[in-house]
Amino acid sequence: MDRLLAMTVLLLNRGRLSAKELADRFEVSTKTIYRDMDTLSQAGIPIVAHQGTAGGFEMMEEFTISRQFLTLEEIQAIVAAVKGINSAMDDNKLDHLLEKVNAVLRKSDKLQSASQGEKYIFDFNPWGQGPDMRDKLNRLKQAIEEKRLLDFRYMNMNGNESERRAEPTALILKGNVWYLQAYCMLRGEFRIFRLSRIRDLTVSDIRFERREVPALDGYAWDETWNQVQEKWIMLNFSREVRYRVEDMFNADQVSVLPDGTVRVEGRFSDDEWFYGMLLSFGHYVKVEQPASVAEEIISRAQRIMERYTN
């Protein structure tokens, strides 16, 4: 039964699929797929079979999935996700969506949800974030919907600012950081801009025709973005900051020593962010290796002292 439901949802989302594609996906024989198609058809689900090399199975266009295919927990997850997005931006459309989703719940479902409490809570507002970010998100969302050009100043990771004009296409939430996907007129290509580095944002009255946009699911960290070559570094942290270390570094990089101190080993880019992060630990961290990184920390600490002694 679970396979039949998953198959129904897959056909709704993917369109036409061959028997072999379905068989590979569900790890069964094509004979089983044909039998499953007969079962679904007899259950009243309008599946159409097409013959030939481009053939396969697909759902009739007017068919939509009904409430009975969604469990209470799945609906609760949808509600939690929508609430999370709404925590980051004020959007009446999201309020209406919440009302629609809640409307499919039976009275017994609502009573059960109330007694169990919320299982999922998504809040995309970082601690201490003021209203400025929400205002920026709402303005960008409106510019995307209305296809209006943006003008702003942007500071890159090296601290250099430039004037930009861009065609906004999407907002991206990565971790707890918001980004804007837009076609940059200055660079002549699609770029990703971190919202916290966008200054003096202006939504223009000029409209644009949307270009073919790269797929968002293709975005991942590209090592070529960082011009600093990674090097192997060993750090030793005092036990007092263990909680911060375990929050910041991957588990396979962290080991707790018998005396309670914490060792971190791995390949890192010793760039401005890295040194700023180490200095934020103050006297609770020591660079064990390599000597060049330890010397750079000493040099930076001395320059800090000079600002207070001169």
Tab-separated table of C-alpha atoms in Angstrom:
chain	number	residue	atom	x	y	z
A	1	MET	CA	0.000	0.000	0.000
A	2	ASP	CA	2.839	2.390	0.814
A	3	ARG	CA	4.353	1.748	-2.616
A	4	LEU	CA	1.046	2.448	-4.352
A	5	LEU	CA	0.638	5.751	-2.509
A	6	ALA	CA	4.239	6.757	-3.244
A	7	MET	CA	3.724	5.804	-6.884
A	8	THR	CA	0.577	7.944	-7.087
A	9	VAL	CA	2.356	10.980	-5.649
A	10	LEU	CA	5.333	10.415	-7.983
A	11	LEU	CA	3.115	10.327	-11.073
A	12	LEU	CA	1.349	13.503	-9.926
A	13	ASN	CA	4.652	15.324	-9.568
A	14	ARG	CA	6.736	13.893	-12.411
A	15	GLY	CA	4.314	13.367	-15.264
A	16	ARG	CA	4.897	10.426	-17.613
A	17	LEU	CA	7.201	7.650	-16.381
A	18	SER	CA	8.051	4.366	-18.044
A	19	ALA	CA	7.533	0.987	-16.382
A	20	LYS	CA	11.317	0.551	-16.205
A	21	GLU	CA	11.798	3.930	-14.490
A	22	LEU	CA	9.158	3.017	-11.913
A	23	ALA	CA	10.608	-0.459	-11.447
A	24	ASP	CA	14.093	0.960	-10.850
A	25	ARG	CA	12.730	3.575	-8.463
A	26	PHE	CA	10.815	1.098	-6.297
A	27	GLU	CA	13.230	-1.816	-6.796
A	28	VAL	CA	10.620	-4.213	-8.157
A	29	SER	CA	10.086	-5.936	-11.516
A	30	THR	CA	8.263	-4.307	-14.426
A	31	LYS	CA	5.662	-7.098	-14.077
A	32	THR	CA	4.947	-5.821	-10.558
A	33	ILE	CA	4.614	-2.264	-11.895
A	34	TYR	CA	1.998	-3.335	-14.454
A	35	ARG	CA	0.112	-5.132	-11.707
A	36	ASP	CA	0.302	-2.014	-9.492
A	37	MET	CA	-1.057	0.131	-12.338
A	38	ASP	CA	-4.048	-2.200	-12.670
A	39	THR	CA	-4.644	-1.971	-8.907
A	40	LEU	CA	-4.561	1.835	-8.975
A	41	SER	CA	-6.899	1.981	-11.983
A	42	GLN	CA	-9.390	-0.327	-10.271
A	43	ALA	CA	-9.240	1.972	-7.222
A	44	GLY	CA	-10.490	4.840	-9.403
A	45	ILE	CA	-7.209	6.663	-9.938
A	46	PRO	CA	-7.165	7.813	-13.589
A	47	ILE	CA	-3.874	6.492	-14.948
A	48	VAL	CA	-3.267	6.580	-18.687
A	49	ALA	CA	-0.901	4.102	-20.392
A	50	HIS	CA	0.977	5.232	-23.527
A	51	GLN	CA	2.590	2.804	-25.971
A	52	GLY	CA	5.796	3.144	-27.960
A	53	THR	CA	9.377	4.213	-27.254
A	54	ALA	CA	8.193	7.398	-25.531
A	55	GLY	CA	5.436	5.561	-23.732
A	56	GLY	CA	4.770	5.083	-20.082
A	57	PHE	CA	2.216	5.848	-17.398
A	58	GLU	CA	0.898	9.237	-16.406
A	59	MET	CA	-1.941	10.730	-14.407
A	60	MET	CA	-4.845	12.465	-16.097
A	61	GLU	CA	-4.305	16.206	-15.830
A	62	GLU	CA	-7.448	17.037	-13.830
A	63	PHE	CA	-6.678	14.566	-11.056
A	64	THR	CA	-5.493	15.987	-7.713
A	65	ILE	CA	-4.582	14.272	-4.482
A	66	SER	CA	-7.206	14.389	-1.742
A	67	ARG	CA	-6.921	14.943	1.988
A	68	GLN	CA	-7.170	11.196	2.688
A	69	PHE	CA	-3.653	10.693	1.320
A	70	LEU	CA	-2.149	13.043	3.943
A	71	THR	CA	-1.597	11.948	7.520
A	72	LEU	CA	-2.129	14.314	10.436
A	73	GLU	CA	1.625	14.411	11.054
A	74	GLU	CA	2.308	15.362	7.422
A	75	ILE	CA	-0.196	18.223	7.627
A	76	GLN	CA	1.361	19.365	10.909
A	77	ALA	CA	4.760	19.462	9.197
A	78	ILE	CA	3.335	21.597	6.359
A	79	VAL	CA	1.753	24.011	8.856
A	80	ALA	CA	5.016	24.300	10.809
A	81	ALA	CA	7.024	25.037	7.641
A	82	VAL	CA	4.577	27.750	6.506
A	83	LYS	CA	4.621	29.311	9.977
A	84	GLY	CA	8.407	29.317	9.832
A	85	ILE	CA	8.477	31.227	6.550
A	86	ASN	CA	5.861	33.617	7.908
A	87	SER	CA	8.101	34.308	10.910
A	88	ALA	CA	10.641	35.845	8.544
A	89	MET	CA	8.284	37.922	6.402
A	90	ASP	CA	4.792	39.375	6.670
A	91	ASP	CA	2.730	37.862	3.882
A	92	ASN	CA	-1.057	37.711	3.790
A	93	LYS	CA	-0.846	34.922	1.207
A	94	LEU	CA	0.872	32.715	3.764
A	95	ASP	CA	-1.854	33.504	6.302
A	96	HIS	CA	-4.456	32.403	3.759
A	97	LEU	CA	-2.454	29.259	3.014
A	98	LEU	CA	-2.410	28.370	6.721
A	99	GLU	CA	-6.171	28.793	6.851
A	100	LYS	CA	-6.620	26.520	3.837
A	101	VAL	CA	-4.353	23.808	5.232
A	102	ASN	CA	-6.062	23.935	8.626
A	103	ALA	CA	-9.433	23.735	6.881
A	104	VAL	CA	-8.717	20.199	5.656
A	105	LEU	CA	-8.280	18.999	9.239
A	106	ARG	CA	-11.176	17.196	10.801
A	107	LYS	CA	-12.422	18.313	14.198
A	108	SER	CA	-10.890	15.204	15.761
A	109	ASP	CA	-7.543	16.055	14.093
A	110	LYS	CA	-7.606	19.547	15.584
A	111	LEU	CA	-8.370	18.184	19.046
A	112	GLN	CA	-5.541	15.675	18.715
A	113	SER	CA	-3.125	18.372	17.548
A	114	ALA	CA	-4.071	20.620	20.441
A	115	SER	CA	-3.535	17.843	22.983
A	116	GLN	CA	-0.158	16.828	21.519
A	117	GLY	CA	1.263	20.320	21.112
A	118	GLU	CA	3.434	21.416	18.197
A	119	LYS	CA	5.882	18.727	17.082
A	120	TYR	CA	7.800	20.992	14.701
A	121	ILE	CA	8.766	24.628	15.180
A	122	PHE	CA	10.689	26.493	12.479
A	123	ASP	CA	11.820	30.047	13.212
A	124	PHE	CA	13.993	31.586	10.519
A	125	ASN	CA	14.732	34.754	12.491
A	126	PRO	CA	18.225	34.597	14.051
A	127	TRP	CA	18.422	35.614	17.717
A	128	GLY	CA	18.622	39.378	18.109
A	129	GLN	CA	17.581	40.179	14.541
A	130	GLY	CA	15.702	43.454	14.254
A	131	PRO	CA	12.864	44.455	11.902
A	132	ASP	CA	15.238	45.699	9.165
A	133	MET	CA	15.829	42.225	7.727
A	134	ARG	CA	12.109	41.460	7.585
A	135	ASP	CA	11.494	44.755	5.790
A	136	LYS	CA	14.273	43.951	3.303
A	137	LEU	CA	12.827	40.479	2.676
A	138	ASN	CA	9.356	41.880	2.019
A	139	ARG	CA	10.686	44.505	-0.391
A	140	LEU	CA	12.726	41.925	-2.289
A	141	LYS	CA	9.790	39.519	-2.443
A	142	GLN	CA	7.622	42.253	-3.936
A	143	ALA	CA	10.332	43.159	-6.471
A	144	ILE	CA	10.577	39.499	-7.537
A	145	GLU	CA	6.799	39.196	-7.952
A	146	GLU	CA	6.517	42.472	-9.893
A	147	LYS	CA	9.746	41.897	-11.911
A	148	ARG	CA	11.293	45.230	-10.891
A	149	LEU	CA	14.982	46.079	-11.121
A	150	LEU	CA	17.001	46.569	-7.942
A	151	ASP	CA	19.735	49.109	-7.240
A	152	PHE	CA	22.017	48.639	-4.233
A	153	ARG	CA	25.546	48.764	-2.886
A	154	TYR	CA	27.111	45.381	-2.192
A	155	MET	CA	30.083	44.482	-0.019
A	156	ASN	CA	31.896	41.296	-1.004
A	157	MET	CA	33.746	38.920	1.331
A	158	ASN	CA	36.930	41.000	0.973
A	159	GLY	CA	35.217	44.167	2.201
A	160	ASN	CA	35.088	45.855	-1.229
A	161	GLU	CA	31.897	47.731	-2.142
A	162	SER	CA	30.394	48.186	-5.590
A	163	GLU	CA	27.220	49.635	-7.085
A	164	ARG	CA	24.914	46.956	-8.486
A	165	ARG	CA	21.788	46.843	-10.630
A	166	ALA	CA	20.140	43.424	-10.702
A	167	GLU	CA	17.085	41.472	-11.830
A	168	PRO	CA	15.843	39.594	-8.728
A	169	THR	CA	14.593	36.043	-9.234
A	170	ALA	CA	14.468	34.202	-5.891
A	171	LEU	CA	15.116	34.380	-2.158
A	172	ILE	CA	17.227	31.545	-0.729
A	173	LEU	CA	17.419	30.520	2.914
A	174	LYS	CA	20.624	28.571	3.589
A	175	GLY	CA	20.924	27.555	7.213
A	176	ASN	CA	19.761	30.725	8.967
A	177	VAL	CA	21.195	33.095	6.347
A	178	TRP	CA	19.119	34.724	3.595
A	179	TYR	CA	20.464	35.211	0.070
A	180	LEU	CA	19.142	36.792	-3.104
A	181	GLN	CA	19.476	35.105	-6.473
A	182	ALA	CA	19.578	37.766	-9.180
A	183	TYR	CA	20.964	38.536	-12.609
A	184	CYS	CA	23.727	41.078	-11.997
A	185	MET	CA	23.949	43.713	-14.742
A	186	LEU	CA	27.498	44.622	-13.685
A	187	ARG	CA	28.851	41.054	-13.968
A	188	GLY	CA	26.557	39.937	-16.784
A	189	GLU	CA	25.514	36.703	-15.064
A	190	PHE	CA	23.375	35.272	-12.279
A	191	ARG	CA	24.878	35.852	-8.856
A	192	ILE	CA	24.026	35.042	-5.234
A	193	PHE	CA	24.007	38.026	-2.861
A	194	ARG	CA	23.982	37.733	0.921
A	195	LEU	CA	21.207	39.993	2.217
A	196	SER	CA	23.205	41.258	5.188
A	197	ARG	CA	25.756	42.748	2.738
A	198	ILE	CA	23.182	44.603	0.632
A	199	ARG	CA	23.125	48.338	1.408
A	200	ASP	CA	20.921	51.245	0.266
A	201	LEU	CA	18.429	48.960	-1.448
A	202	THR	CA	16.122	50.679	-3.940
A	203	VAL	CA	13.310	48.961	-5.827
A	204	SER	CA	13.134	50.610	-9.252
A	205	ASP	CA	9.994	51.383	-11.241
A	206	ILE	CA	11.692	49.767	-14.241
A	207	ARG	CA	10.378	46.291	-15.043
A	208	PHE	CA	12.318	43.490	-16.727
A	209	GLU	CA	11.598	40.313	-18.681
A	210	ARG	CA	12.640	37.280	-16.692
A	211	ARG	CA	15.602	35.354	-18.107
A	212	GLU	CA	16.070	31.594	-17.997
A	213	VAL	CA	17.085	31.015	-14.398
A	214	PRO	CA	19.627	28.400	-13.209
A	215	ALA	CA	18.120	25.660	-11.046
A	216	LEU	CA	18.276	26.549	-7.355
A	217	ASP	CA	18.905	22.943	-6.333
A	218	GLY	CA	22.247	23.138	-8.108
A	219	TYR	CA	23.693	25.640	-5.659
A	220	ALA	CA	26.334	24.207	-3.374
A	221	TRP	CA	29.597	25.416	-1.929
A	222	ASP	CA	32.175	25.840	-4.654
A	223	GLU	CA	35.788	25.681	-3.470
A	224	THR	CA	36.800	28.076	-6.245
A	225	TRP	CA	34.865	30.854	-4.478
A	226	ASN	CA	37.519	30.902	-1.770
A	227	GLN	CA	40.859	32.097	-3.119
A	228	VAL	CA	42.714	31.069	0.064
A	229	GLN	CA	44.155	27.554	-0.111
A	230	GLU	CA	43.185	25.319	2.784
A	231	LYS	CA	45.869	24.030	5.142
A	232	TRP	CA	45.916	21.457	7.910
A	233	ILE	CA	45.546	23.168	11.307
A	234	MET	CA	45.479	21.847	14.881
A	235	LEU	CA	43.808	23.885	17.638
A	236	ASN	CA	43.487	23.349	21.375
A	237	PHE	CA	40.547	24.872	23.266
A	238	SER	CA	39.992	25.163	27.009
A	239	ARG	CA	37.215	23.090	28.527
A	240	GLU	CA	35.238	26.269	29.320
A	241	VAL	CA	34.399	26.804	25.635
A	242	ARG	CA	33.706	23.208	24.674
A	243	TYR	CA	30.036	24.010	23.969
A	244	ARG	CA	31.032	26.695	21.457
A	245	VAL	CA	33.586	24.444	19.780
A	246	GLU	CA	31.081	21.618	19.307
A	247	ASP	CA	28.555	24.085	17.891
A	248	MET	CA	31.036	25.513	15.396
A	249	PHE	CA	33.065	22.556	14.103
A	250	ASN	CA	32.140	19.203	12.563
A	251	ALA	CA	32.023	16.291	14.996
A	252	ASP	CA	34.754	14.387	13.121
A	253	GLN	CA	37.124	17.336	13.644
A	254	VAL	CA	36.624	17.489	17.417
A	255	SER	CA	38.104	15.255	20.134
A	256	VAL	CA	38.019	15.710	23.912
A	257	LEU	CA	41.378	15.041	25.579
A	258	PRO	CA	41.791	13.329	28.990
A	259	ASP	CA	42.391	16.684	30.742
A	260	GLY	CA	39.079	18.052	29.428
A	261	THR	CA	40.542	20.334	26.789
A	262	VAL	CA	39.228	20.075	23.234
A	263	ARG	CA	41.365	19.422	20.167
A	264	VAL	CA	40.219	20.426	16.703
A	265	GLU	CA	42.055	19.106	13.649
A	266	GLY	CA	41.191	19.650	10.023
A	267	ARG	CA	41.784	21.567	6.826
A	268	PHE	CA	40.762	25.222	7.028
A	269	SER	CA	41.202	28.383	4.988
A	270	ASP	CA	43.225	30.786	7.133
A	271	ASP	CA	41.388	33.835	5.836
A	272	GLU	CA	39.942	36.874	7.627
A	273	TRP	CA	36.904	34.954	8.824
A	274	PHE	CA	39.080	32.191	10.284
A	275	TYR	CA	41.355	34.544	12.222
A	276	GLY	CA	38.402	36.595	13.435
A	277	MET	CA	36.745	33.401	14.675
A	278	LEU	CA	39.896	32.306	16.557
A	279	LEU	CA	40.384	35.727	18.142
A	280	SER	CA	36.773	35.639	19.360
A	281	PHE	CA	37.828	32.788	21.677
A	282	GLY	CA	40.429	35.020	23.339
A	283	HIS	CA	42.823	33.162	25.661
A	284	TYR	CA	40.676	30.002	25.512
A	285	VAL	CA	42.341	28.794	22.293
A	286	LYS	CA	45.912	28.003	21.249
A	287	VAL	CA	47.135	27.183	17.758
A	288	GLU	CA	49.230	24.022	18.046
A	289	GLN	CA	50.156	23.707	14.370
A	290	PRO	CA	51.280	25.088	11.972
A	291	ALA	CA	53.672	27.683	13.371
A	292	SER	CA	52.747	30.192	10.639
A	293	VAL	CA	49.141	30.379	11.849
A	294	ALA	CA	50.256	30.749	15.479
A	295	GLU	CA	52.593	33.583	14.451
A	296	GLU	CA	49.775	35.341	12.601
A	297	ILE	CA	47.553	35.154	15.706
A	298	ILE	CA	50.377	36.639	17.832
A	299	SER	CA	50.893	39.424	15.272
A	300	ARG	CA	47.191	40.290	15.224
A	301	ALA	CA	47.008	40.252	19.024
A	302	GLN	CA	49.975	42.619	19.192
A	303	ARG	CA	48.298	45.011	16.737
A	304	ILE	CA	45.190	44.962	18.915
A	305	MET	CA	47.303	45.898	21.959
A	306	GLU	CA	48.953	48.731	20.013
A	307	ARG	CA	45.586	50.349	19.385
A	308	TYR	CA	45.144	50.722	23.140
A	309	THR	CA	48.720	51.772	23.990
A	310	ASN	CA	49.322	54.441	21.331
